[in-house]
Amino acid sequence: MVRLEIIVFTNGERYPILIDNGKNIPHYYSTLWTTSILRSSCSVNTIRNKLYAIRWLFKWEYSNNRNIVNEFKNGNLLSYKDMINLREHFRLSEKTDKKKLSFSNRLSGNKKSINSIIISHSHQYNRMTAAIEYLEFISSLFMNKGLYTPKDVEKMTVTFKNLRPNIRSFYSSEIFDNASITDGLLDEFLGIADYLNSKNPFKNEGIRKRNYLMFMLLRKLGIRRGELLSIRVDDLILTGNHPAIFIRRTHDDPIDSRMNQAVAKTKERRLVISLELSNLIDEYILNYRNKIPNSNRHPYLFVTHKKGISQGKPLSISSFDNIIIPTMKKVDKKFSIIHSHIFRHEWNLDFSRKVDLNNKLAKENKTNHTEITPENEAKYRQHWMGHTSEKSSYIYNKRHIIEQANKLVLLEQEELLGKLSNKIVERND
């Protein structure tokens, strides 16, 4: 079997790679695929996720005593039964109890224990897509043997693609999840995260200050957690009347010691911040960050406070996702639906509501209020979110659209009920 590792080159480039556990050397064909195809066009996280999918493909080979490379060399592409079998395999979580799970080459013998854990359709779709890309690459290596044609490969890949699950429901489920957040829940969450709150689950004062600042930046700016953790001290303008933060792309930064880098997925941009946020950042740097050992060896704003080999190093995504957020969620069951990306959705809802209020005041001829057209609203949102296209913001505005639609429908229902009530009264008279 294989394991995934990330190599950091001297220029800072992160290079995900699958290592053969038996030989302790890079797996040849997956490394060739990464180097010749993925490396020039995919981000580190994308390559890593694709290799995780290929590692899952290798587990299928191991479970079924198969060797796809040798089979392709001999002119044997995947059969339809193979693809059905693989589709079922790609549905399973790695947490599935392996002792109670068995696979068979035969379609009828493809058994899954009731203990098996099924992943989401979107995750399965991505796994299968990565596997298809890899299989297409492998098949191209042996095309010159003349044992199969490009049409044969195309038939295999098209058939496999058609077996992928429908993921159109993925976005609707995300909207549903975010719509279930009641107004004020995130602000209540922030209240608990306040460094002065007795219910704050973290005991260390510096950690409380750091965490509160991180949650405030997520709430007030709507940035991604990768953007949050990639903020550098030299990206900050804290003096003067117009403080701001620059969101920059720090991919393959040799100064960043994190193997799994926290990076911005979106465009670079300058975001203005309030004096309140500016003061919080300034206080954290001067009174807490600067006193942590090793924090002066890099420019990243948020660092690990806990003593150990990681103290003073840039705070990792793993620590944020697996320690900070879960610890906060344990304070109250109603926080269980909260995750870092919800702050981004909440910011967009607030933005839409503020635009609605501004336009309402503009129509009432209130001073200092000019109507914001839908076109300008989309452009403002696109800039703040860092999107390359206005269409990318649609998913974030969907919750507000649903909210407005519900209000209109309820108003229509109330008007209808009012008319019916009046008719009943008239008849009684």
GROMACS .gro file of C-alpha atoms in nm:
model
  429
    1MET     CA    1   0.000   0.000   0.000
    2VAL     CA    2   0.095   0.366  -0.014
    3ARG     CA    3   0.096   0.671   0.212
    4LEU     CA    4   0.068   1.037   0.117
    5GLU     CA    5   0.346   1.277   0.207
    6ILE     CA    6   0.416   1.640   0.118
    7ILE     CA    7   0.771   1.735   0.025
    8VAL     CA    8   0.878   2.098   0.068
    9PHE     CA    9   1.141   2.208  -0.184
   10THR     CA   10   1.397   2.478  -0.106
   11ASN     CA   11   1.196   2.732  -0.309
   12GLY     CA   12   0.892   2.667  -0.087
   13GLU     CA   13   0.698   2.454  -0.335
   14ARG     CA   14   0.479   2.190  -0.170
   15TYR     CA   15   0.484   1.864  -0.363
   16PRO     CA   16   0.230   1.595  -0.260
   17ILE     CA   17   0.350   1.244  -0.336
   18LEU     CA   18   0.244   0.884  -0.274
   19ILE     CA   19   0.513   0.670  -0.110
   20ASP     CA   20   0.521   0.291  -0.148
   21ASN     CA   21   0.519   0.161   0.210
   22GLY     CA   22   0.701  -0.160   0.118
   23LYS     CA   23   0.985  -0.006  -0.080
   24ASN     CA   24   0.975   0.337   0.089
   25ILE     CA   25   1.014   0.509  -0.249
   26PRO     CA   26   0.773   0.725  -0.454
   27HIS     CA   27   0.500   0.531  -0.634
   28TYR     CA   28   0.612   0.553  -0.995
   29TYR     CA   29   0.295   0.605  -1.200
   30SER     CA   30   0.112   0.838  -0.961
   31THR     CA   31   0.429   1.050  -0.930
   32LEU     CA   32   0.463   1.059  -1.309
   33TRP     CA   33   0.099   1.174  -1.331
   34THR     CA   34   0.153   1.442  -1.067
   35THR     CA   35   0.471   1.572  -1.230
   36SER     CA   36   0.361   1.571  -1.594
   37ILE     CA   37  -0.009   1.660  -1.562
   38LEU     CA   38  -0.114   1.799  -1.224
   39ARG     CA   39   0.181   2.003  -1.107
   40SER     CA   40   0.150   2.279  -1.367
   41SER     CA   41  -0.225   2.331  -1.342
   42CYS     CA   42  -0.349   2.232  -0.994
   43SER     CA   43  -0.306   2.377  -0.647
   44VAL     CA   44  -0.133   2.176  -0.376
   45ASN     CA   45  -0.464   2.101  -0.205
   46THR     CA   46  -0.619   1.983  -0.532
   47ILE     CA   47  -0.324   1.753  -0.603
   48ARG     CA   48  -0.337   1.619  -0.249
   49ASN     CA   49  -0.709   1.545  -0.273
   50LYS     CA   50  -0.664   1.371  -0.608
   51LEU     CA   51  -0.384   1.156  -0.467
   52TYR     CA   52  -0.603   1.061  -0.171
   53ALA     CA   53  -0.856   0.937  -0.428
   54ILE     CA   54  -0.585   0.740  -0.612
   55ARG     CA   55  -0.473   0.587  -0.283
   56TRP     CA   56  -0.835   0.471  -0.239
   57LEU     CA   57  -0.819   0.325  -0.590
   58PHE     CA   58  -0.508   0.132  -0.488
   59LYS     CA   59  -0.699  -0.007  -0.188
   60TRP     CA   60  -0.955  -0.146  -0.432
   61GLU     CA   61  -0.674  -0.311  -0.627
   62TYR     CA   62  -0.532  -0.462  -0.308
   63SER     CA   63  -0.872  -0.587  -0.188
   64ASN     CA   64  -0.945  -0.748  -0.523
   65ASN     CA   65  -0.595  -0.873  -0.606
   66ARG     CA   66  -0.582  -0.654  -0.915
   67ASN     CA   67  -0.309  -0.456  -1.093
   68ILE     CA   68  -0.459  -0.200  -1.328
   69VAL     CA   69  -0.126  -0.094  -1.479
   70ASN     CA   70  -0.038  -0.451  -1.579
   71GLU     CA   71  -0.390  -0.507  -1.712
   72PHE     CA   72  -0.369  -0.194  -1.927
   73LYS     CA   73  -0.025  -0.305  -2.051
   74ASN     CA   74  -0.188  -0.628  -2.168
   75GLY     CA   75  -0.471  -0.441  -2.341
   76ASN     CA   76  -0.739  -0.506  -2.078
   77LEU     CA   77  -0.926  -0.187  -1.992
   78LEU     CA   78  -1.184  -0.172  -1.714
   79SER     CA   79  -1.505  -0.363  -1.772
   80TYR     CA   80  -1.849  -0.228  -1.687
   81LYS     CA   81  -1.861  -0.459  -1.384
   82ASP     CA   82  -1.526  -0.322  -1.270
   83MET     CA   83  -1.660   0.032  -1.291
   84ILE     CA   84  -1.975  -0.056  -1.096
   85ASN     CA   85  -1.758  -0.222  -0.833
   86LEU     CA   86  -1.531   0.082  -0.816
   87ARG     CA   87  -1.828   0.317  -0.789
   88GLU     CA   88  -1.944   0.130  -0.478
   89HIS     CA   89  -1.590   0.130  -0.340
   90PHE     CA   90  -1.561   0.507  -0.387
   91ARG     CA   91  -1.878   0.556  -0.178
   92LEU     CA   92  -1.714   0.421   0.134
   93SER     CA   93  -1.545   0.623   0.404
   94GLU     CA   94  -1.198   0.531   0.522
   95LYS     CA   95  -1.356   0.503   0.868
   96THR     CA   96  -1.550   0.197   0.756
   97ASP     CA   97  -1.479  -0.111   0.968
   98LYS     CA   98  -1.238  -0.298   0.739
   99LYS     CA   99  -1.284  -0.627   0.929
  100LYS     CA  100  -1.654  -0.632   0.844
  101LEU     CA  101  -1.616  -0.518   0.486
  102SER     CA  102  -1.545  -0.743   0.190
  103PHE     CA  103  -1.528  -0.687  -0.182
  104SER     CA  104  -1.561  -0.925  -0.471
  105ASN     CA  105  -1.475  -0.893  -0.837
  106ARG     CA  106  -1.820  -1.022  -0.919
  107LEU     CA  107  -2.094  -0.762  -0.932
  108SER     CA  108  -2.333  -0.990  -0.746
  109GLY     CA  109  -2.071  -1.057  -0.483
  110ASN     CA  110  -1.998  -0.693  -0.405
  111LYS     CA  111  -2.087  -0.695  -0.036
  112LYS     CA  112  -2.096  -0.410   0.209
  113SER     CA  113  -2.145  -0.451   0.581
  114ILE     CA  114  -2.418  -0.258   0.756
  115ASN     CA  115  -2.127  -0.107   0.949
  116SER     CA  116  -1.989   0.063   0.637
  117ILE     CA  117  -1.994   0.443   0.639
  118ILE     CA  118  -2.108   0.619   0.323
  119ILE     CA  119  -1.953   0.952   0.220
  120SER     CA  120  -2.137   1.243   0.056
  121HIS     CA  121  -2.223   1.240  -0.315
  122SER     CA  122  -1.990   1.534  -0.379
  123HIS     CA  123  -1.698   1.353  -0.215
  124GLN     CA  124  -1.771   1.036  -0.413
  125TYR     CA  125  -1.799   1.241  -0.733
  126ASN     CA  126  -1.458   1.401  -0.674
  127ARG     CA  127  -1.297   1.067  -0.596
  128MET     CA  128  -1.432   0.909  -0.913
  129THR     CA  129  -1.332   1.209  -1.124
  130ALA     CA  130  -0.972   1.190  -0.999
  131ALA     CA  131  -0.964   0.814  -1.064
  132ILE     CA  132  -1.097   0.862  -1.418
  133GLU     CA  133  -0.830   1.123  -1.491
  134TYR     CA  134  -0.559   0.892  -1.358
  135LEU     CA  135  -0.687   0.590  -1.550
  136GLU     CA  136  -0.705   0.794  -1.869
  137PHE     CA  137  -0.342   0.900  -1.815
  138ILE     CA  138  -0.226   0.542  -1.749
  139SER     CA  139  -0.405   0.414  -2.058
  140SER     CA  140  -0.232   0.678  -2.273
  141LEU     CA  141   0.110   0.544  -2.170
  142PHE     CA  142   0.048   0.209  -2.339
  143MET     CA  143  -0.154   0.325  -2.638
  144ASN     CA  144   0.138   0.263  -2.876
  145LYS     CA  145   0.122  -0.110  -2.809
  146GLY     CA  146  -0.182  -0.118  -3.036
  147LEU     CA  147  -0.384  -0.338  -2.799
  148TYR     CA  148  -0.661  -0.078  -2.770
  149THR     CA  149  -0.755   0.242  -2.951
  150PRO     CA  150  -0.831   0.598  -2.836
  151LYS     CA  151  -1.198   0.519  -2.895
  152ASP     CA  152  -1.174   0.227  -2.654
  153VAL     CA  153  -1.029   0.456  -2.387
  154GLU     CA  154  -1.292   0.721  -2.455
  155LYS     CA  155  -1.568   0.461  -2.420
  156MET     CA  156  -1.427   0.351  -2.084
  157THR     CA  157  -1.391   0.705  -1.946
  158VAL     CA  158  -1.733   0.823  -2.070
  159THR     CA  159  -1.901   0.516  -1.920
  160PHE     CA  160  -1.723   0.568  -1.588
  161LYS     CA  161  -1.810   0.940  -1.585
  162ASN     CA  162  -2.177   0.857  -1.638
  163LEU     CA  163  -2.168   0.638  -1.327
  164ARG     CA  164  -2.076   0.932  -1.105
  165PRO     CA  165  -2.351   1.049  -0.866
  166ASN     CA  166  -2.561   1.354  -0.938
  167ILE     CA  167  -2.429   1.635  -0.717
  168ARG     CA  168  -2.672   1.911  -0.810
  169SER     CA  169  -2.832   1.860  -0.470
  170PHE     CA  170  -2.502   1.948  -0.300
  171TYR     CA  171  -2.555   2.322  -0.327
  172SER     CA  172  -2.916   2.303  -0.219
  173SER     CA  173  -2.817   2.105   0.090
  174GLU     CA  174  -2.552   2.365   0.173
  175ILE     CA  175  -2.813   2.639   0.140
  176PHE     CA  176  -3.047   2.441   0.365
  177ASP     CA  177  -2.775   2.398   0.629
  178ASN     CA  178  -2.693   2.768   0.629
  179ALA     CA  179  -3.059   2.867   0.627
  180SER     CA  180  -3.107   2.670   0.949
  181ILE     CA  181  -2.885   2.914   1.136
  182THR     CA  182  -3.106   3.137   1.346
  183ASP     CA  183  -3.044   3.510   1.356
  184GLY     CA  184  -2.806   3.599   1.635
  185LEU     CA  185  -2.653   3.251   1.673
  186LEU     CA  186  -2.310   3.353   1.543
  187ASP     CA  187  -2.314   3.666   1.758
  188GLU     CA  188  -2.396   3.448   2.058
  189PHE     CA  189  -2.106   3.224   1.958
  190LEU     CA  190  -1.882   3.531   1.943
  191GLY     CA  191  -2.007   3.632   2.286
  192ILE     CA  192  -1.883   3.302   2.427
  193ALA     CA  193  -1.553   3.347   2.241
  194ASP     CA  194  -1.505   3.688   2.406
  195TYR     CA  195  -1.187   3.670   2.613
  196LEU     CA  196  -1.375   3.810   2.916
  197ASN     CA  197  -1.661   3.558   2.908
  198SER     CA  198  -1.649   3.309   3.195
  199LYS     CA  199  -1.796   3.040   2.965
  200ASN     CA  200  -1.502   3.065   2.725
  201PRO     CA  201  -1.362   2.709   2.724
  202PHE     CA  202  -1.002   2.823   2.679
  203LYS     CA  203  -0.814   2.911   2.997
  204ASN     CA  204  -0.501   3.085   2.867
  205GLU     CA  205  -0.551   3.461   2.828
  206GLY     CA  206  -0.336   3.489   2.516
  207ILE     CA  207  -0.518   3.202   2.345
  208ARG     CA  208  -0.852   3.364   2.432
  209LYS     CA  209  -0.737   3.693   2.279
  210ARG     CA  210  -0.609   3.519   1.966
  211ASN     CA  211  -0.922   3.309   1.915
  212TYR     CA  212  -1.157   3.601   1.973
  213LEU     CA  213  -0.966   3.809   1.718
  214MET     CA  214  -0.981   3.526   1.462
  215PHE     CA  215  -1.356   3.483   1.502
  216MET     CA  216  -1.410   3.859   1.484
  217LEU     CA  217  -1.218   3.878   1.156
  218LEU     CA  218  -1.421   3.590   1.013
  219ARG     CA  219  -1.746   3.755   1.124
  220LYS     CA  220  -1.668   4.111   1.018
  221LEU     CA  221  -1.479   4.043   0.695
  222GLY     CA  222  -1.635   3.721   0.566
  223ILE     CA  223  -1.294   3.583   0.471
  224ARG     CA  224  -1.208   3.215   0.438
  225ARG     CA  225  -1.017   3.039   0.714
  226GLY     CA  226  -0.724   2.989   0.475
  227GLU     CA  227  -0.713   3.364   0.416
  228LEU     CA  228  -0.739   3.425   0.790
  229LEU     CA  229  -0.446   3.199   0.877
  230SER     CA  230  -0.233   3.335   0.592
  231ILE     CA  231  -0.251   3.698   0.713
  232ARG     CA  232   0.096   3.836   0.774
  233VAL     CA  233   0.192   4.121   1.005
  234ASP     CA  234   0.330   4.309   0.704
  235ASP     CA  235  -0.013   4.281   0.538
  236LEU     CA  236  -0.162   4.510   0.802
  237ILE     CA  237  -0.214   4.885   0.800
  238LEU     CA  238  -0.308   4.972   1.158
  239THR     CA  239  -0.207   5.338   1.174
  240GLY     CA  240  -0.408   5.635   1.052
  241ASN     CA  241  -0.782   5.674   1.007
  242HIS     CA  242  -0.820   5.406   0.741
  243PRO     CA  243  -0.684   5.076   0.876
  244ALA     CA  244  -0.688   4.783   0.635
  245ILE     CA  245  -0.579   4.425   0.573
  246PHE     CA  246  -0.429   4.298   0.249
  247ILE     CA  247  -0.541   3.948   0.156
  248ARG     CA  248  -0.254   3.799  -0.041
  249ARG     CA  249  -0.180   3.469  -0.210
  250THR     CA  250   0.112   3.316  -0.019
  251HIS     CA  251   0.136   2.983  -0.201
  252ASP     CA  252   0.471   2.802  -0.166
  253ASP     CA  253   0.607   3.058   0.079
  254PRO     CA  254   0.946   2.917   0.196
  255ILE     CA  255   0.907   3.104   0.526
  256ASP     CA  256   0.584   2.918   0.607
  257SER     CA  257   0.675   2.610   0.813
  258ARG     CA  258   0.331   2.452   0.775
  259MET     CA  259   0.339   2.144   0.555
  260ASN     CA  260  -0.031   2.197   0.477
  261GLN     CA  261  -0.020   2.566   0.397
  262ALA     CA  262  -0.307   2.798   0.482
  263VAL     CA  263  -0.357   2.995   0.161
  264ALA     CA  264  -0.610   3.222  -0.008
  265LYS     CA  265  -0.821   3.059  -0.280
  266THR     CA  266  -0.947   3.395  -0.402
  267LYS     CA  267  -0.800   3.708  -0.560
  268GLU     CA  268  -0.571   3.939  -0.369
  269ARG     CA  269  -0.747   4.247  -0.236
  270ARG     CA  270  -0.741   4.525   0.022
  271LEU     CA  271  -1.015   4.514   0.287
  272VAL     CA  272  -1.083   4.810   0.513
  273ILE     CA  273  -1.133   4.732   0.881
  274SER     CA  274  -1.288   4.920   1.171
  275LEU     CA  275  -1.084   5.095   1.439
  276GLU     CA  276  -1.219   4.833   1.682
  277LEU     CA  277  -1.064   4.550   1.479
  278SER     CA  278  -0.746   4.748   1.428
  279ASN     CA  279  -0.708   4.795   1.803
  280LEU     CA  280  -0.773   4.425   1.870
  281ILE     CA  281  -0.502   4.326   1.621
  282ASP     CA  282  -0.256   4.579   1.758
  283GLU     CA  283  -0.316   4.464   2.115
  284TYR     CA  284  -0.272   4.097   2.021
  285ILE     CA  285   0.058   4.164   1.844
  286LEU     CA  286   0.211   4.385   2.113
  287ASN     CA  287   0.088   4.214   2.429
  288TYR     CA  288   0.066   3.848   2.329
  289ARG     CA  289   0.213   3.739   1.994
  290ASN     CA  290   0.544   3.918   2.040
  291LYS     CA  291   0.599   3.743   2.374
  292ILE     CA  292   0.563   3.391   2.232
  293PRO     CA  293   0.900   3.218   2.171
  294ASN     CA  294   0.989   3.171   1.800
  295SER     CA  295   0.710   3.404   1.680
  296ASN     CA  296   0.971   3.651   1.553
  297ARG     CA  297   1.104   3.396   1.303
  298HIS     CA  298   0.819   3.448   1.058
  299PRO     CA  299   0.566   3.722   0.969
  300TYR     CA  300   0.239   3.527   1.008
  301LEU     CA  301  -0.008   3.694   1.245
  302PHE     CA  302  -0.161   3.397   1.423
  303VAL     CA  303   0.074   3.161   1.604
  304THR     CA  304   0.063   2.855   1.827
  305HIS     CA  305   0.075   2.960   2.193
  306LYS     CA  306   0.096   2.619   2.359
  307LYS     CA  307   0.442   2.508   2.470
  308GLY     CA  308   0.605   2.245   2.252
  309ILE     CA  309   0.788   2.206   1.922
  310SER     CA  310   0.517   2.408   1.742
  311GLN     CA  311   0.516   2.703   1.983
  312GLY     CA  312   0.549   3.032   1.799
  313LYS     CA  313   0.501   2.873   1.458
  314PRO     CA  314   0.212   2.975   1.228
  315LEU     CA  315  -0.119   2.833   1.351
  316SER     CA  316  -0.217   2.531   1.142
  317ILE     CA  317  -0.547   2.460   0.969
  318SER     CA  318  -0.559   2.133   1.163
  319SER     CA  319  -0.543   2.316   1.498
  320PHE     CA  320  -0.814   2.556   1.389
  321ASP     CA  321  -1.046   2.286   1.250
  322ASN     CA  322  -0.982   2.007   1.500
  323ILE     CA  323  -0.916   2.189   1.827
  324ILE     CA  324  -1.040   2.549   1.833
  325ILE     CA  325  -1.374   2.512   1.652
  326PRO     CA  326  -1.474   2.178   1.818
  327THR     CA  327  -1.384   2.309   2.165
  328MET     CA  328  -1.607   2.612   2.112
  329LYS     CA  329  -1.892   2.397   1.977
  330LYS     CA  330  -1.892   2.184   2.293
  331VAL     CA  331  -2.003   2.483   2.501
  332ASP     CA  332  -2.360   2.456   2.373
  333LYS     CA  333  -2.540   2.200   2.154
  334LYS     CA  334  -2.688   2.473   1.937
  335PHE     CA  335  -2.335   2.560   1.821
  336SER     CA  336  -2.301   2.214   1.662
  337ILE     CA  337  -2.397   2.345   1.315
  338ILE     CA  338  -2.129   2.615   1.318
  339HIS     CA  339  -1.820   2.581   1.101
  340SER     CA  340  -1.572   2.837   0.973
  341HIS     CA  341  -1.734   2.885   0.630
  342ILE     CA  342  -2.069   2.978   0.784
  343PHE     CA  343  -1.918   3.313   0.884
  344ARG     CA  344  -1.870   3.386   0.514
  345HIS     CA  345  -2.233   3.310   0.439
  346GLU     CA  346  -2.348   3.520   0.734
  347TRP     CA  347  -2.142   3.816   0.615
  348ASN     CA  348  -2.313   3.796   0.275
  349LEU     CA  349  -2.656   3.786   0.436
  350ASP     CA  350  -2.570   4.095   0.642
  351PHE     CA  351  -2.439   4.268   0.330
  352SER     CA  352  -2.761   4.198   0.138
  353ARG     CA  353  -2.974   4.326   0.426
  354LYS     CA  354  -2.768   4.645   0.450
  355VAL     CA  355  -2.808   4.705   0.076
  356ASP     CA  356  -3.186   4.658   0.113
  357LEU     CA  357  -3.196   4.906   0.402
  358ASN     CA  358  -2.980   5.155   0.214
  359ASN     CA  359  -3.206   5.140  -0.093
  360LYS     CA  360  -3.516   5.178   0.123
  361LEU     CA  361  -3.372   5.493   0.283
  362ALA     CA  362  -3.263   5.621  -0.059
  363LYS     CA  363  -3.621   5.588  -0.189
  364GLU     CA  364  -3.739   5.783   0.114
  365ASN     CA  365  -3.496   6.060   0.010
  366LYS     CA  366  -3.290   6.025   0.325
  367THR     CA  367  -2.965   6.220   0.311
  368ASN     CA  368  -2.634   6.040   0.250
  369HIS     CA  369  -2.811   5.743   0.091
  370THR     CA  370  -2.785   5.665  -0.281
  371GLU     CA  371  -2.954   5.365  -0.436
  372ILE     CA  372  -2.723   5.071  -0.503
  373THR     CA  373  -2.821   4.898  -0.827
  374PRO     CA  374  -2.818   4.516  -0.850
  375GLU     CA  375  -2.523   4.542  -1.088
  376ASN     CA  376  -2.319   4.748  -0.843
  377GLU     CA  377  -2.420   4.525  -0.552
  378ALA     CA  378  -2.283   4.225  -0.743
  379LYS     CA  379  -1.959   4.410  -0.820
  380TYR     CA  380  -1.912   4.517  -0.456
  381ARG     CA  381  -1.973   4.163  -0.336
  382GLN     CA  382  -1.738   4.019  -0.598
  383HIS     CA  383  -1.456   4.249  -0.487
  384TRP     CA  384  -1.501   4.185  -0.116
  385MET     CA  385  -1.525   3.807  -0.161
  386GLY     CA  386  -1.228   3.805  -0.400
  387HIS     CA  387  -1.418   3.619  -0.670
  388THR     CA  388  -1.307   3.624  -1.032
  389SER     CA  389  -1.669   3.614  -1.151
  390GLU     CA  390  -1.995   3.763  -1.025
  391LYS     CA  391  -2.154   3.419  -1.066
  392SER     CA  392  -1.939   3.284  -0.782
  393SER     CA  393  -2.128   3.505  -0.537
  394TYR     CA  394  -2.466   3.354  -0.625
  395ILE     CA  395  -2.443   3.072  -0.372
  396TYR     CA  396  -2.372   3.324  -0.095
  397ASN     CA  397  -2.671   3.540  -0.187
  398LYS     CA  398  -2.914   3.246  -0.219
  399ARG     CA  399  -2.999   3.252   0.153
  400HIS     CA  400  -3.106   3.617   0.129
  401ILE     CA  401  -3.311   3.544  -0.184
  402ILE     CA  402  -3.491   3.262   0.000
  403GLU     CA  403  -3.548   3.492   0.298
  404GLN     CA  404  -3.700   3.765   0.078
  405ALA     CA  405  -3.913   3.514  -0.113
  406ASN     CA  406  -4.050   3.373   0.213
  407LYS     CA  407  -4.140   3.722   0.333
  408LEU     CA  408  -4.327   3.798   0.011
  409VAL     CA  409  -4.514   3.466   0.018
  410LEU     CA  410  -4.616   3.515   0.381
  411LEU     CA  411  -4.730   3.869   0.304
  412GLU     CA  412  -4.938   3.739   0.014
  413GLN     CA  413  -5.091   3.470   0.238
  414GLU     CA  414  -5.175   3.726   0.507
  415GLU     CA  415  -5.340   3.953   0.250
  416LEU     CA  416  -5.542   3.659   0.115
  417LEU     CA  417  -5.652   3.558   0.465
  418GLY     CA  418  -5.748   3.919   0.534
  419LYS     CA  419  -5.967   3.930   0.223
  420LEU     CA  420  -6.136   3.600   0.316
  421SER     CA  421  -6.200   3.726   0.669
  422ASN     CA  422  -6.360   4.042   0.534
  423LYS     CA  423  -6.588   3.840   0.305
  424ILE     CA  424  -6.697   3.620   0.597
  425VAL     CA  425  -6.776   3.930   0.804
  426GLU     CA  426  -6.976   4.079   0.514
  427ARG     CA  427  -7.181   3.760   0.481
  428ASN     CA  428  -7.255   3.753   0.852
  429ASP     CA  429  -7.371   4.113   0.836
   0.00000   0.00000   0.00000
